[in-house]
DNA sequence: TACGAGTCCTTGAATGTTAAACAAGAAAGG
DNA sequence: CCTTTCTTGTTTAACATTCAAGGACTCGTA
């Protein structure tokens, strides 16, 4: 059950294409690593920066943006999260004084999320520790070839899941 | 800020080893793919099976176990989640009638989580759709070499993060 | 036997996430 | 214009996760 394919039966129309034993091992390794890694980084950042990994990522995106600001929707798209989730997250970061909002002059619906100096300072203080954690957990353990391979693989998977995939709204044309 | 390494300065003791531009790209791809993938599978399973991905994984582990049962701690370890999280999760699955608990006779502290027939039935009904989703998102997009590589890489990362790592409680001996 | 330390699992509160519905403004097309 | 439709961002409530604490039990050892 689950992902098994024990029966030596050729795939038929209604019999689903179960994962092979080897595919299962790959998938399980992926799930385990992804779970452990996110957990590890969440804990590390919660301890050292007082926020979960996703929130940290939001601050990073803002810090990298011109004038340290982004429109809410844009930030949500970059971070691969929903606007709803972003609304909650920014509300929390605002309470911490790490982000502030500003109305968009050209679009009265719009809001900018802006990294404050305090927010920047938190990032400056905690970034080294976080990079270390990422190195220790991932890069230091992989050969250069594996790093390259990981990049390619994840790029492919990410592209396949982008909601903004070209022609995503016209699937019958693909 | 964040992960950048723009300065052509050799790494010193106090200057943290920032990620190179290439490492950054790899890391971002990983984060994006992992976020999108977990999100995608959560949505797929929430829609088709009425539960998030992690919960589905719990049912799968139980289904694969002898007598469809596991001790709570063991299940938590396999699923890479905390016992607290598992307690809440099993409570919810119990409400759905998909899992039931049973006391362990040999250890009065212990509890078994047991997959019910209804739980098994949910799995039987929804597993094909889920495997399809995993295939479409991951395996169908990767070459056999990439699949193999992904497995190796994730196995390495997972091993490095196992709380049960041999000697993990004696790090000064390593 | 009795003590102390460790294990097993749960609980409740605080925090974070989701899904659905909504209000306000922009844009497109008559 | 004016209406319809889309976009932007928020809100609420239900749900999920984490953290810290605690109750119940087991095990090693004196």
Coordinates of C-alpha atoms (C1' of nucleotides) in Angstrom, one line a residue:
Chain A
X1 CA 0.0 0.0 0.0
X2 CA 1.1 3.6 -0.3
X3 CA 3.7 3.6 -3.0
X4 CA 4.4 -0.1 -3.4
X5 CA 4.8 -2.1 -6.6
X6 CA 5.4 -5.6 -5.6
X7 CA 3.3 -7.3 -8.2
X8 CA 5.1 -8.2 -11.5
X9 CA 2.1 -7.0 -13.5
X10 CA 2.5 -4.8 -16.6
X11 CA 0.8 -1.4 -16.1
X12 CA -2.7 -1.3 -17.4
X13 CA -5.1 1.6 -18.0
X14 CA -6.9 1.3 -14.6
X15 CA -4.0 -0.1 -12.6
X16 CA -2.1 2.9 -11.4
X17 CA 1.6 3.2 -12.1
X18 CA 3.0 2.6 -8.6
X19 CA 6.4 3.7 -7.8
X20 CA 9.1 1.1 -8.2
X21 CA 11.1 0.0 -5.2
X22 CA 13.9 2.3 -6.3
X23 CA 11.6 5.3 -6.9
X24 CA 10.2 4.7 -3.4
X25 CA 13.6 4.9 -1.8
X26 CA 14.3 8.1 -3.6
X27 CA 11.0 9.6 -2.7
X28 CA 11.3 8.6 0.9
X29 CA 14.8 10.1 1.1
X30 CA 13.5 13.3 -0.3
X31 CA 10.6 13.5 2.1
X32 CA 12.8 12.8 5.1
X33 CA 15.6 15.2 4.1
X34 CA 13.1 18.0 3.3
X35 CA 11.3 17.4 6.6
X36 CA 14.4 17.3 8.7
X37 CA 16.0 20.2 6.9
X38 CA 13.0 22.6 7.2
X39 CA 12.7 21.6 10.8
X40 CA 16.3 22.1 11.5
X41 CA 16.4 25.6 9.9
X42 CA 13.2 26.6 11.6
X43 CA 14.6 25.7 15.0
X44 CA 17.9 27.4 14.3
X45 CA 16.3 30.6 13.2
X46 CA 13.6 30.6 15.9
X47 CA 16.4 30.4 18.4
X48 CA 18.8 32.9 16.9
X49 CA 16.6 35.3 15.1
X50 CA 13.2 34.9 16.8
X51 CA 11.3 33.9 13.6
X52 CA 10.6 30.9 11.4
X53 CA 12.5 30.2 8.2
X54 CA 9.8 31.5 5.9
X55 CA 9.8 34.9 7.7
X56 CA 13.5 35.1 7.5
X57 CA 13.3 34.5 3.8
X58 CA 10.9 37.4 3.5
X59 CA 13.3 39.8 5.1
X60 CA 16.1 38.5 2.8
X61 CA 14.0 39.2 -0.3
X62 CA 13.2 42.7 1.0
X63 CA 16.8 43.4 1.8
X64 CA 17.8 42.4 -1.8
X65 CA 15.2 44.7 -3.4
X66 CA 15.7 48.2 -4.5
X67 CA 14.8 50.6 -1.7
X68 CA 14.3 47.5 0.5
X69 CA 10.7 47.3 -0.5
X70 CA 8.3 45.1 -2.5
X71 CA 4.7 45.1 -3.4
X72 CA 2.9 42.5 -1.3
X73 CA 1.8 40.4 -4.3
X74 CA 5.3 40.5 -5.7
X75 CA 6.8 39.4 -2.5
X76 CA 4.3 36.6 -2.2
X77 CA 5.2 35.4 -5.6
X78 CA 8.9 35.4 -5.0
X79 CA 8.5 33.6 -1.7
X80 CA 6.1 31.1 -3.2
X81 CA 3.5 31.6 -0.6
X82 CA -0.1 32.8 -0.8
X83 CA -1.1 36.4 -0.3
X84 CA -3.1 35.4 2.7
X85 CA -0.1 33.9 4.4
X86 CA 2.0 36.9 3.6
X87 CA -0.6 39.2 5.1
X88 CA -0.4 37.4 8.4
X89 CA 3.4 37.1 8.2
X90 CA 3.9 40.8 7.5
X91 CA 1.5 41.7 10.3
X92 CA 3.7 39.8 12.7
X93 CA 7.0 41.2 11.4
X94 CA 5.5 44.7 11.6
X95 CA 4.7 44.1 15.3
X96 CA 8.4 43.2 15.7
X97 CA 9.3 46.5 14.1
X98 CA 11.3 44.7 11.3
X99 CA 9.0 45.6 8.5
X100 CA 6.6 48.5 7.9
X101 CA 4.0 49.1 5.3
X102 CA 3.5 52.0 3.0
X103 CA 0.7 52.7 0.5
X104 CA 1.4 52.5 -3.1
X105 CA 0.9 55.9 -4.7
X106 CA 0.2 54.7 -8.2
X107 CA -2.3 52.0 -7.2
X108 CA -4.5 52.8 -4.2
X109 CA -5.1 49.1 -3.5
X110 CA -1.4 48.4 -3.3
X111 CA 0.9 48.2 -0.3
X112 CA 4.6 48.1 -0.1
X113 CA 6.3 46.0 2.6
X114 CA 9.5 47.8 3.6
X115 CA 12.4 46.4 5.6
X116 CA 13.1 48.8 8.5
X117 CA 16.6 49.5 9.8
X118 CA 15.9 47.2 12.8
X119 CA 14.9 44.5 10.3
X120 CA 18.1 45.0 8.4
X121 CA 20.1 44.9 11.6
X122 CA 18.5 41.6 12.7
X123 CA 19.5 40.2 9.3
X124 CA 23.0 41.5 9.5
X125 CA 23.4 39.9 12.9
X126 CA 21.9 36.5 12.2
X127 CA 22.8 35.9 8.5
X128 CA 26.2 34.4 9.3
X129 CA 24.8 31.8 11.7
X130 CA 22.1 30.9 9.2
X131 CA 24.5 30.5 6.3
X132 CA 26.6 28.3 8.5
X133 CA 23.7 26.1 9.3
X134 CA 22.9 25.8 5.6
X135 CA 26.5 24.9 4.8
X136 CA 26.7 22.3 7.5
X137 CA 23.5 20.7 6.6
X138 CA 23.8 20.7 2.8
X139 CA 26.8 22.1 0.9
X140 CA 29.6 20.8 3.1
X141 CA 28.2 17.3 2.6
X142 CA 27.9 17.4 -1.1
X143 CA 30.5 17.2 -3.9
X144 CA 30.5 20.0 -6.4
X145 CA 28.9 17.7 -9.0
X146 CA 26.1 16.8 -6.5
X147 CA 25.5 20.5 -5.8
X148 CA 25.2 21.2 -9.5
X149 CA 22.9 18.3 -9.9
X150 CA 20.7 19.3 -7.0
X151 CA 20.4 22.8 -8.5
X152 CA 19.3 21.4 -11.9
X153 CA 16.9 18.9 -10.4
X154 CA 15.2 21.4 -8.1
X155 CA 15.0 24.0 -10.9
X156 CA 13.1 21.5 -13.0
X157 CA 10.7 20.5 -10.3
X158 CA 10.1 24.1 -9.3
X159 CA 9.4 25.1 -12.9
X160 CA 6.9 22.3 -13.3
X161 CA 4.9 23.6 -10.3
X162 CA 5.0 27.3 -11.0
X163 CA 1.4 28.6 -11.0
X164 CA 2.6 31.2 -13.5
X165 CA 3.7 28.5 -15.9
X166 CA 3.4 29.9 -19.5
X167 CA 0.1 28.7 -20.9
X168 CA -1.0 27.4 -17.5
X169 CA -4.4 28.9 -18.1
X170 CA -4.6 27.2 -21.5
X171 CA -3.7 23.6 -20.7
X172 CA -5.5 22.2 -23.7
X173 CA -3.0 24.0 -26.0
X174 CA 0.1 22.2 -24.6
Chain B
X1 CA 22.6 40.6 2.5
X2 CA 21.2 37.2 3.1
X3 CA 23.4 34.8 1.3
X4 CA 25.4 37.1 -0.9
X5 CA 29.1 37.0 -1.5
X6 CA 29.9 40.0 -3.7
X7 CA 33.1 41.0 -2.1
X8 CA 36.3 39.4 -3.5
X9 CA 37.7 39.0 -0.1
X10 CA 39.3 35.7 1.1
X11 CA 37.4 34.1 3.9
X12 CA 38.8 35.1 7.3
X13 CA 38.0 33.8 10.8
X14 CA 35.3 36.3 11.6
X15 CA 34.1 37.0 8.1
X16 CA 31.5 34.3 7.5
X17 CA 31.7 32.0 4.5
X18 CA 28.9 33.4 2.4
X19 CA 27.3 31.3 -0.3
X20 CA 28.8 31.8 -3.7
X21 CA 26.5 33.1 -6.5
X22 CA 26.2 29.5 -7.7
X23 CA 25.5 28.1 -4.3
X24 CA 22.8 30.7 -3.8
X25 CA 21.1 29.7 -7.0
X26 CA 21.1 26.1 -5.9
X27 CA 19.8 26.9 -2.5
X28 CA 17.0 29.1 -3.9
X29 CA 16.0 26.5 -6.3
X30 CA 15.8 24.0 -3.5
X31 CA 13.7 26.2 -1.3
X32 CA 11.4 27.1 -4.1
X33 CA 10.9 23.5 -5.3
X34 CA 10.5 22.2 -1.7
X35 CA 7.9 24.9 -0.9
X36 CA 6.0 24.5 -4.1
X37 CA 6.0 20.7 -3.9
X38 CA 4.9 20.4 -0.3
X39 CA 2.2 23.0 -1.0
X40 CA 1.1 21.1 -4.1
X41 CA 0.9 17.8 -2.4
X42 CA -0.9 19.2 0.6
X43 CA -3.5 20.7 -1.6
X44 CA -3.9 17.5 -3.7
X45 CA -4.4 15.4 -0.6
X46 CA -6.5 17.8 1.2
X47 CA -8.8 17.9 -1.8
X48 CA -8.8 14.1 -2.5
X49 CA -8.3 12.5 0.8
X50 CA -9.3 15.2 3.3
X51 CA -6.0 15.4 5.1
X52 CA -2.6 17.1 4.7
X53 CA 0.4 15.3 3.3
X54 CA 2.0 14.5 6.7
X55 CA -1.1 12.8 7.9
X56 CA -1.3 10.8 4.7
X57 CA 2.3 9.7 5.3
X58 CA 1.3 8.5 8.8
X59 CA -1.4 6.3 7.4
X60 CA 1.0 4.9 4.8
X61 CA 3.6 4.0 7.5
X62 CA 0.9 2.2 9.5
X63 CA -0.4 0.4 6.4
X64 CA 3.1 -1.0 5.8
X65 CA 3.6 -2.2 9.3
X66 CA 2.9 -5.6 10.7
X67 CA -0.6 -5.8 11.9
X68 CA -1.0 -2.2 10.7
X69 CA 0.2 -0.8 13.9
X70 CA 3.2 1.0 15.4
X71 CA 4.2 2.4 18.7
X72 CA 3.8 6.2 18.8
X73 CA 7.4 6.9 19.3
X74 CA 8.4 4.6 16.5
X75 CA 5.9 6.2 14.2
X76 CA 7.2 9.6 15.1
X77 CA 10.7 8.6 14.4
X78 CA 9.9 7.1 11.0
X79 CA 7.9 10.2 10.0
X80 CA 10.6 12.6 11.3
X81 CA 8.2 14.5 13.4
X82 CA 8.0 15.2 17.1
X83 CA 5.9 13.1 19.4
X84 CA 3.9 16.1 20.4
X85 CA 3.0 16.7 16.8
X86 CA 2.1 13.1 16.4
X87 CA -0.1 13.1 19.4
X88 CA -2.2 15.9 17.9
X89 CA -2.2 14.3 14.5
X90 CA -3.3 10.9 15.7
X91 CA -6.0 12.6 17.8
X92 CA -7.4 14.1 14.6
X93 CA -7.1 10.9 12.6
X94 CA -8.8 9.1 15.4
X95 CA -11.7 11.5 15.2
X96 CA -12.0 10.7 11.5
X97 CA -12.1 7.0 12.4
X98 CA -9.0 6.2 10.3
X99 CA -6.8 5.3 13.2
X100 CA -7.5 3.9 16.7
X101 CA -5.3 3.6 19.7
X102 CA -4.5 0.6 21.8
X103 CA -2.6 0.3 25.0
X104 CA 0.7 -1.6 24.9
X105 CA 0.4 -4.6 27.1
X106 CA 4.1 -4.9 27.8
X107 CA 4.7 -1.3 28.6
X108 CA 1.9 0.5 30.3
X109 CA 3.1 3.9 29.2
X110 CA 3.0 2.8 25.6
X111 CA 0.4 3.3 22.9
X112 CA -0.1 1.7 19.6
X113 CA -1.5 3.7 16.7
X114 CA -3.5 1.3 14.5
X115 CA -4.9 1.8 11.0
X116 CA -8.6 1.0 10.9
X117 CA -10.4 -0.6 8.0
X118 CA -11.8 2.8 7.1
X119 CA -8.3 4.3 7.2
X120 CA -7.1 1.5 4.9
X121 CA -10.0 2.1 2.6
X122 CA -9.2 5.8 2.3
X123 CA -5.6 4.9 1.4
X124 CA -6.7 2.4 -1.2
X125 CA -9.0 4.9 -2.8
X126 CA -6.6 7.8 -2.8
X127 CA -3.2 6.3 -3.3
X128 CA -3.4 6.1 -7.1
X129 CA -4.1 9.8 -7.4
X130 CA -1.4 10.7 -5.0
X131 CA 1.2 8.6 -6.8
X132 CA 0.2 10.2 -10.0
X133 CA 0.7 13.6 -8.5
X134 CA 4.2 12.7 -7.3
X135 CA 5.0 11.3 -10.7
X136 CA 3.9 14.3 -12.5
X137 CA 5.6 16.7 -10.2
X138 CA 8.9 14.8 -9.9
X139 CA 9.7 11.5 -11.5
X140 CA 8.2 12.2 -15.0
X141 CA 10.4 15.3 -15.2
X142 CA 13.7 13.7 -14.3
X143 CA 16.1 11.4 -16.2
X144 CA 17.0 8.1 -14.5
X145 CA 20.4 9.6 -13.6
X146 CA 18.8 12.6 -12.0
X147 CA 16.5 10.4 -10.0
X148 CA 19.4 8.4 -8.8
X149 CA 21.4 11.5 -8.0
X150 CA 18.4 13.0 -6.1
X151 CA 18.2 9.9 -4.0
X152 CA 21.8 9.9 -3.1
X153 CA 21.9 13.6 -2.3
X154 CA 18.8 13.5 -0.1
X155 CA 20.0 10.4 1.7
X156 CA 23.2 12.3 2.6
X157 CA 21.4 15.3 3.8
X158 CA 18.9 13.3 5.8
X159 CA 21.7 11.3 7.5
X160 CA 23.4 14.5 8.5
X161 CA 20.3 15.7 10.3
X162 CA 19.2 12.5 12.0
X163 CA 18.8 13.2 15.7
X164 CA 19.7 9.6 16.2
X165 CA 23.0 10.0 14.5
X166 CA 25.6 7.7 16.2
X167 CA 27.5 9.7 18.8
X168 CA 25.2 12.7 18.3
X169 CA 25.1 13.2 22.0
X170 CA 28.9 13.1 22.2
X171 CA 29.9 15.5 19.4
X172 CA 33.3 16.2 20.9
X173 CA 34.3 12.6 20.1
X174 CA 33.8 13.0 16.4
Chain C
dT1 C1' 12.5 -2.1 48.2
dA2 C1' 13.1 2.4 47.2
dC3 C1' 15.2 6.0 44.9
dG4 C1' 16.6 8.8 40.9
dA5 C1' 16.9 9.2 36.2
dG6 C1' 15.1 8.5 31.9
dT7 C1' 11.2 7.2 28.6
dC8 C1' 6.5 7.5 26.7
dC9 C1' 2.9 10.2 25.6
dT10 C1' -0.3 14.0 26.3
dT11 C1' -1.9 18.6 27.2
dG12 C1' -2.8 23.7 26.7
dA13 C1' -1.4 28.0 25.2
dA14 C1' 0.8 30.6 21.7
dT15 C1' 1.9 30.8 17.1
dG16 C1' 1.4 29.9 12.2
dT17 C1' -1.3 28.3 8.1
dT18 C1' -5.3 27.6 5.3
dA19 C1' -9.7 28.3 2.8
dA20 C1' -13.4 31.1 1.7
dA21 C1' -15.4 35.4 1.6
dC22 C1' -15.0 40.2 1.2
dA23 C1' -14.1 45.3 0.2
dA24 C1' -11.8 48.6 -2.6
dG25 C1' -9.8 49.9 -6.6
dA26 C1' -8.2 49.1 -11.6
dA27 C1' -8.9 47.7 -16.3
dA28 C1' -11.4 46.3 -20.3
dG29 C1' -15.0 46.8 -23.5
dG30 C1' -18.8 48.4 -25.0
Chain D
dC1 C1' -19.2 56.9 -19.0
dC2 C1' -20.8 52.6 -17.2
dT3 C1' -20.9 48.0 -16.3
dT4 C1' -18.5 43.9 -15.8
dT5 C1' -14.6 41.6 -14.6
dC6 C1' -10.1 41.2 -12.6
dT7 C1' -6.6 42.4 -9.2
dT8 C1' -5.0 43.7 -4.6
dG9 C1' -4.8 42.8 -0.1
dT10 C1' -7.2 41.7 4.3
dT11 C1' -10.2 39.2 7.4
dT12 C1' -12.3 35.5 10.0
dA13 C1' -12.6 30.9 11.6
dA14 C1' -11.0 26.4 11.4
dC15 C1' -7.1 23.8 11.5
dA16 C1' -2.0 22.5 12.4
dT17 C1' 2.4 23.0 14.8
dT18 C1' 5.4 24.2 18.4
dC19 C1' 7.0 24.9 23.0
dA20 C1' 7.1 24.0 27.7
dA21 C1' 5.3 21.5 31.2
dG22 C1' 3.6 17.4 33.5
dG23 C1' 1.7 12.6 34.7
dA24 C1' 2.5 7.9 34.4
dC25 C1' 5.5 4.4 34.0
dT26 C1' 10.2 1.7 33.5
dC27 C1' 14.8 0.7 34.5
dG28 C1' 19.1 0.6 36.8
dT29 C1' 21.2 0.5 41.0
dA30 C1' 22.1 0.6 45.7

